[in-house]
Amino acid sequence: SVWNGLQALPGDCEVVAVHDGARPLIQPAQISRCLAVAAEMGAAASARRVTETVKRADAAGLVTEAVDRDGLWIMETPQAFRLGLLREAYAAVIAAGGLVTDEVSAVHGFRHPVQLVENLSPNPKITVPGDLETAAGLLGLDGR
């Protein structure tokens, strides 16, 4: 769907942001920051630092090791890019028969650096029903 959207953009479009509807609490200022960094650097993505303790576990759920969280980030959207760069990266993924879970993966695989833009505002991904309650709480709604 992203590839189709990229093909539909007009030729004078220079920078594009991809945002998923599963993150409805994004703040306009964060979108603007991502677009500005992408215009300058070519690629930028909203992200937040991993602050929780992280463990690796085996298939049975038994802890096997601690994971150093230094340098770990949780990717968010929007992810913003110079249009030509993102088109080239996706064309390479498609030509290789590959799949990517986000646009950063496509561009990073194309060997272009991606600048993370730290998001300090809550932008949780809505994946399971309980996430709706979390979002409602962040919005100050009581669920009615």
XYZ file of N, CA and C in Angstrom:
432
model
N 0.823 -1.194 0.000
C 0.000 0.000 0.000
C 0.869 1.260 0.000
N 1.993 1.218 0.725
C 2.882 2.384 0.732
C 3.462 2.593 -0.666
N 3.887 1.502 -1.297
C 4.432 1.610 -2.658
C 3.411 2.257 -3.597
N 2.159 1.823 -3.523
C 1.118 2.400 -4.372
C 0.926 3.881 -4.081
N 0.960 4.244 -2.816
C 0.842 5.655 -2.447
C 1.997 6.475 -2.973
N 3.210 5.932 -2.905
C 4.380 6.646 -3.413
C 4.266 6.895 -4.912
N 3.715 5.923 -5.635
C 3.572 6.071 -7.084
C 2.539 7.140 -7.445
N 1.594 7.393 -6.565
C 0.525 8.347 -6.844
C 0.912 9.793 -6.529
N 2.045 10.005 -5.863
C 2.420 11.365 -5.479
C 2.872 12.184 -6.679
N 2.596 13.483 -6.650
C 3.010 14.340 -7.766
C 4.531 14.501 -7.810
N 5.037 14.829 -8.978
C 6.473 14.946 -9.188
C 7.140 16.034 -8.378
N 6.393 17.045 -7.952
C 7.007 18.132 -7.196
C 7.054 17.859 -5.693
N 6.595 16.695 -5.258
C 6.659 16.307 -3.842
C 8.106 15.961 -3.502
N 8.641 16.569 -2.469
C 10.034 16.335 -2.101
C 10.194 15.417 -0.899
N 9.324 15.585 0.090
C 9.418 14.808 1.323
C 8.055 14.199 1.610
N 8.072 12.942 2.058
C 6.833 12.241 2.343
C 6.920 11.615 3.733
N 5.797 11.611 4.438
C 5.723 10.944 5.745
C 4.741 9.789 5.650
N 5.111 8.669 6.237
C 4.235 7.506 6.301
C 3.841 7.344 7.766
N 2.541 7.300 8.000
C 2.032 7.180 9.361
C 0.948 6.110 9.374
N 0.965 5.258 10.395
C -0.069 4.226 10.462
C -1.183 4.656 11.412
N -2.391 4.230 11.064
C -3.553 4.580 11.864
C -3.562 3.938 13.234
N -2.639 3.002 13.475
C -2.572 2.347 14.778
C -1.922 3.238 15.830
N -1.443 4.417 15.438
C -0.845 5.369 16.384
C -1.580 6.704 16.287
N -2.801 6.761 16.809
C -3.636 7.953 16.622
C -3.288 9.146 17.510
N -2.387 9.001 18.451
C -2.121 10.095 19.387
C -0.901 10.939 19.014
N -0.405 10.790 17.802
C 0.764 11.569 17.391
C 0.443 13.065 17.467
N 1.405 13.825 17.898
C 1.235 15.271 18.005
C 1.726 15.954 16.721
N 1.027 16.979 16.268
C 1.444 17.675 15.044
C 2.894 18.170 15.089
N 3.354 18.602 16.246
C 4.737 19.092 16.349
C 5.745 17.981 16.058
N 5.444 16.740 16.452
C 6.349 15.625 16.178
C 6.381 15.321 14.682
N 5.246 15.409 14.030
C 5.209 15.224 12.580
C 6.092 16.279 11.911
N 5.951 17.520 12.324
C 6.754 18.606 11.755
C 8.243 18.380 11.981
N 8.620 17.918 13.188
C 10.040 17.640 13.460
C 10.564 16.555 12.528
N 9.791 15.496 12.346
C 10.222 14.403 11.463
C 10.383 14.880 10.031
N 9.447 15.669 9.547
C 9.537 16.188 8.177
C 10.753 17.085 8.004
N 11.020 17.937 8.985
C 12.171 18.838 8.894
C 13.489 18.061 8.872
N 13.605 17.052 9.723
C 14.827 16.244 9.757
C 14.968 15.458 8.454
N 13.882 14.927 7.937
C 13.942 14.183 6.670
C 14.360 15.089 5.520
N 13.870 16.302 5.507
C 14.254 17.241 4.449
C 15.757 17.500 4.487
N 16.308 17.555 5.687
C 17.741 17.825 5.851
C 18.599 16.584 5.642
N 18.209 15.464 6.259
C 19.050 14.259 6.300
C 18.647 13.187 5.283
N 17.445 13.287 4.756
C 16.962 12.288 3.818
C 16.019 11.283 4.429
N 16.197 10.976 5.714
C 15.366 9.960 6.360
C 15.299 10.224 7.859
N 14.080 10.148 8.398
C 13.880 10.370 9.836
C 12.695 9.548 10.301
N 12.723 9.173 11.568
C 11.615 8.400 12.125
C 11.380 8.772 13.576
N 10.128 8.881 13.915
C 9.744 9.092 15.299
C 10.059 7.813 16.077
N 10.620 7.975 17.254
C 10.990 6.811 18.068
C 11.056 7.228 19.532
N 11.007 6.233 20.387
C 11.211 6.521 21.812
C 12.214 5.529 22.375
N 12.933 6.000 23.352
C 13.954 5.174 23.979
C 13.312 4.018 24.741
N 13.984 2.885 24.749
C 13.543 1.779 25.592
C 13.976 2.119 27.015
N 13.009 2.205 27.913
C 13.325 2.551 29.299
C 13.076 1.391 30.258
N 12.347 0.383 29.800
C 12.054 -0.766 30.635
C 13.227 -1.740 30.640
N 13.288 -2.576 31.665
C 14.252 -3.668 31.677
C 13.797 -4.680 30.641
N 14.745 -5.163 29.840
C 14.414 -6.097 28.760
C 15.115 -7.427 29.016
N 14.382 -8.515 28.880
C 14.928 -9.868 29.032
C 14.634 -10.671 27.777
N 15.529 -11.600 27.451
C 15.279 -12.569 26.386
C 14.854 -13.859 27.075
N 13.879 -14.553 26.457
C 13.375 -15.795 27.039
C 13.359 -16.890 25.982
N 13.325 -18.126 26.443
C 13.229 -19.259 25.517
C 11.762 -19.509 25.169
N 11.507 -20.537 24.371
C 10.151 -20.841 23.916
C 9.203 -21.156 25.064
N 9.734 -21.612 26.198
C 8.908 -21.943 27.357
C 8.646 -20.731 28.248
N 9.223 -19.571 27.883
C 9.029 -18.372 28.684
C 9.993 -18.237 29.840
N 11.063 -19.010 29.837
C 12.076 -18.914 30.892
C 13.154 -17.918 30.473
N 13.497 -17.026 31.387
C 14.500 -16.005 31.087
C 15.838 -16.671 30.785
N 16.439 -16.247 29.673
C 17.750 -16.774 29.293
C 18.847 -15.733 29.445
N 18.488 -14.446 29.346
C 19.503 -13.407 29.502
C 18.863 -12.033 29.586
N 19.620 -11.107 30.136
C 19.217 -9.703 30.132
C 19.695 -9.088 28.825
N 18.936 -8.131 28.322
C 19.316 -7.423 27.105
C 19.679 -5.999 27.495
N 20.866 -5.575 27.124
C 21.291 -4.207 27.411
C 20.427 -3.246 26.610
N 19.721 -2.352 27.269
C 18.815 -1.449 26.572
C 19.519 -0.211 26.035
N 20.794 -0.055 26.334
C 21.543 1.081 25.808
C 21.517 1.044 24.284
N 21.041 2.089 23.673
C 20.973 2.168 22.221
C 19.730 1.535 21.618
N 18.819 1.007 22.450
C 17.589 0.411 21.916
C 16.488 1.464 21.850
N 15.779 1.466 20.744
C 14.686 2.411 20.522
C 13.458 1.665 20.032
N 12.288 2.150 20.389
C 11.026 1.627 19.886
C 10.613 2.521 18.725
N 10.449 1.903 17.569
C 10.090 2.671 16.384
C 8.617 3.051 16.435
N 8.349 4.245 15.960
C 6.991 4.763 15.874
C 6.771 5.287 14.458
N 5.648 5.894 14.259
C 5.403 6.660 13.050
C 4.978 8.042 13.490
N 5.221 9.057 12.676
C 5.575 8.975 11.272
C 7.042 8.638 11.042
N 7.265 8.086 9.844
C 8.600 7.883 9.312
C 8.628 8.715 8.034
N 9.591 9.605 7.924
C 9.596 10.581 6.839
C 10.885 10.478 6.027
N 10.749 10.729 4.708
C 11.871 10.525 3.796
C 11.787 11.477 2.621
N 12.942 11.720 2.015
C 12.919 12.338 0.703
C 12.246 11.327 -0.218
N 11.330 11.795 -1.015
C 10.514 10.900 -1.829
C 11.352 9.989 -2.726
N 12.340 10.528 -3.401
C 13.165 9.721 -4.294
C 13.874 8.594 -3.567
N 14.367 8.883 -2.375
C 15.065 7.871 -1.573
C 14.113 6.732 -1.212
N 12.923 7.059 -0.743
C 11.994 6.010 -0.338
C 11.529 5.188 -1.541
N 11.303 5.855 -2.660
C 10.922 5.110 -3.876
C 12.029 4.131 -4.283
N 13.284 4.607 -4.277
C 14.408 3.730 -4.648
C 14.548 2.560 -3.683
N 14.400 2.832 -2.399
C 14.530 1.779 -1.391
C 13.439 0.723 -1.567
N 12.205 1.160 -1.769
C 11.111 0.206 -1.978
C 11.291 -0.567 -3.280
N 11.760 0.093 -4.334
C 11.998 -0.604 -5.603
C 13.027 -1.713 -5.403
N 14.052 -1.450 -4.596
C 15.080 -2.463 -4.318
C 14.497 -3.627 -3.525
N 13.657 -3.333 -2.543
C 13.014 -4.396 -1.749
C 12.140 -5.262 -2.656
N 11.360 -4.621 -3.505
C 10.462 -5.352 -4.409
C 11.271 -6.192 -5.399
N 12.327 -5.613 -5.963
C 13.158 -6.336 -6.934
C 13.806 -7.572 -6.304
N 14.134 -7.466 -5.008
C 14.761 -8.592 -4.307
C 13.733 -9.588 -3.786
N 12.450 -9.274 -3.961
C 11.402 -10.154 -3.441
C 11.317 -10.129 -1.931
N 11.780 -9.045 -1.329
C 11.814 -8.951 0.121
C 10.541 -8.373 0.712
N 10.486 -8.407 2.016
C 9.396 -7.805 2.777
C 10.003 -6.966 3.888
N 9.359 -5.872 4.218
C 9.804 -5.035 5.335
C 8.602 -4.724 6.214
N 8.863 -4.509 7.492
C 7.774 -4.203 8.415
C 7.548 -2.709 8.565
N 8.510 -1.918 8.122
C 8.343 -0.468 8.150
C 9.277 0.158 7.116
N 9.089 1.440 6.892
C 9.863 2.138 5.875
C 11.323 2.298 6.280
N 11.584 2.423 7.565
C 12.970 2.510 8.032
C 13.742 1.263 7.613
N 13.112 0.109 7.704
C 13.781 -1.132 7.297
C 14.150 -1.091 5.817
N 13.262 -0.576 4.985
C 13.546 -0.484 3.550
C 14.725 0.456 3.295
N 14.706 1.612 3.913
C 15.757 2.612 3.675
C 17.074 2.172 4.306
N 17.017 1.603 5.491
C 18.236 1.120 6.147
C 18.857 -0.006 5.326
N 18.033 -0.880 4.790
C 18.527 -1.950 3.929
C 19.153 -1.412 2.658
N 18.762 -0.221 2.257
C 19.299 0.467 1.094
C 20.596 1.187 1.453
N 21.005 1.029 2.703
C 22.243 1.575 3.250
C 22.258 3.107 3.360
N 21.103 3.658 3.676
C 21.034 5.101 3.907
C 20.765 5.317 5.390
N 21.480 6.224 6.031
C 21.240 6.459 7.461
C 19.853 7.045 7.719
N 19.289 6.661 8.856
C 17.979 7.152 9.284
C 18.167 7.818 10.640
N 17.822 9.083 10.722
C 17.936 9.837 11.971
C 16.691 9.632 12.814
N 16.861 9.180 14.046
C 15.724 9.046 14.960
C 15.379 10.407 15.539
N 14.094 10.672 15.659
C 13.588 11.911 16.235
C 12.838 11.509 17.495
N 13.458 11.778 18.637
C 12.871 11.301 19.888
C 11.504 11.925 20.129
N 10.551 11.075 20.453
C 9.202 11.519 20.766
C 9.013 11.401 22.274
N 8.774 12.528 22.908
C 8.584 12.537 24.357
C 7.109 12.507 24.751
N 6.212 12.577 23.754
C 4.775 12.517 24.016
C 4.278 11.094 23.791
N 3.331 10.636 24.595
C 2.810 9.276 24.392
C 2.200 9.100 22.999
N 2.608 8.043 22.327
C 2.108 7.726 20.987
C 1.966 6.204 20.893
N 1.171 5.613 21.801
C 1.103 4.152 21.854
C 0.468 3.557 20.611
N 0.889 2.353 20.290
C 0.302 1.618 19.178
C -0.941 0.897 19.679
N -2.032 1.056 18.962
C -3.283 0.393 19.322
C -3.295 -0.962 18.609
N -3.075 -2.026 19.388
C -2.971 -3.370 18.824
C -3.998 -4.312 19.426
N -4.175 -4.251 20.730
C -5.118 -5.124 21.433
C -6.155 -4.241 22.134
N -7.322 -4.799 22.492
C -8.394 -3.987 23.089
C -7.947 -3.142 24.287
N -7.067 -3.649 25.107
C -6.615 -2.887 26.266
C -5.896 -1.600 25.889
N -5.324 -1.572 24.689
C -4.637 -0.353 24.228
C -5.603 0.807 24.058
N -6.858 0.497 23.743
C -7.864 1.559 23.615
C -8.114 2.235 24.956
N -8.117 1.439 26.016
C -8.299 2.004 27.358
C -7.124 2.904 27.717
N -5.934 2.473 27.379
C -4.745 3.297 27.635
C -4.851 4.620 26.887
N -5.204 4.556 25.607
C -5.331 5.773 24.800
C -6.414 6.685 25.370
N -7.542 6.106 25.761
C -8.621 6.895 26.349
C -8.143 7.610 27.612
N -7.372 6.919 28.431
C -6.829 7.533 29.636
C -5.882 8.680 29.299
N -5.043 8.509 28.291
C -4.131 9.574 27.891
C -4.881 10.797 27.365
N -6.049 10.551 26.774
C -6.869 11.640 26.242
C -7.789 12.249 27.304
N -7.762 11.664 28.515
C -8.608 12.166 29.588
C -10.055 11.750 29.451
N -10.299 10.671 28.717
C -11.660 10.158 28.557
C -11.894 9.077 29.606
N -13.115 8.960 30.072
C -13.395 7.954 31.092
C -13.964 6.668 30.518
N -13.977 6.519 29.187
C -14.444 5.289 28.580
C -15.931 5.249 28.278
N -16.661 6.317 28.574
C -18.117 6.334 28.293
C -18.407 6.835 26.918
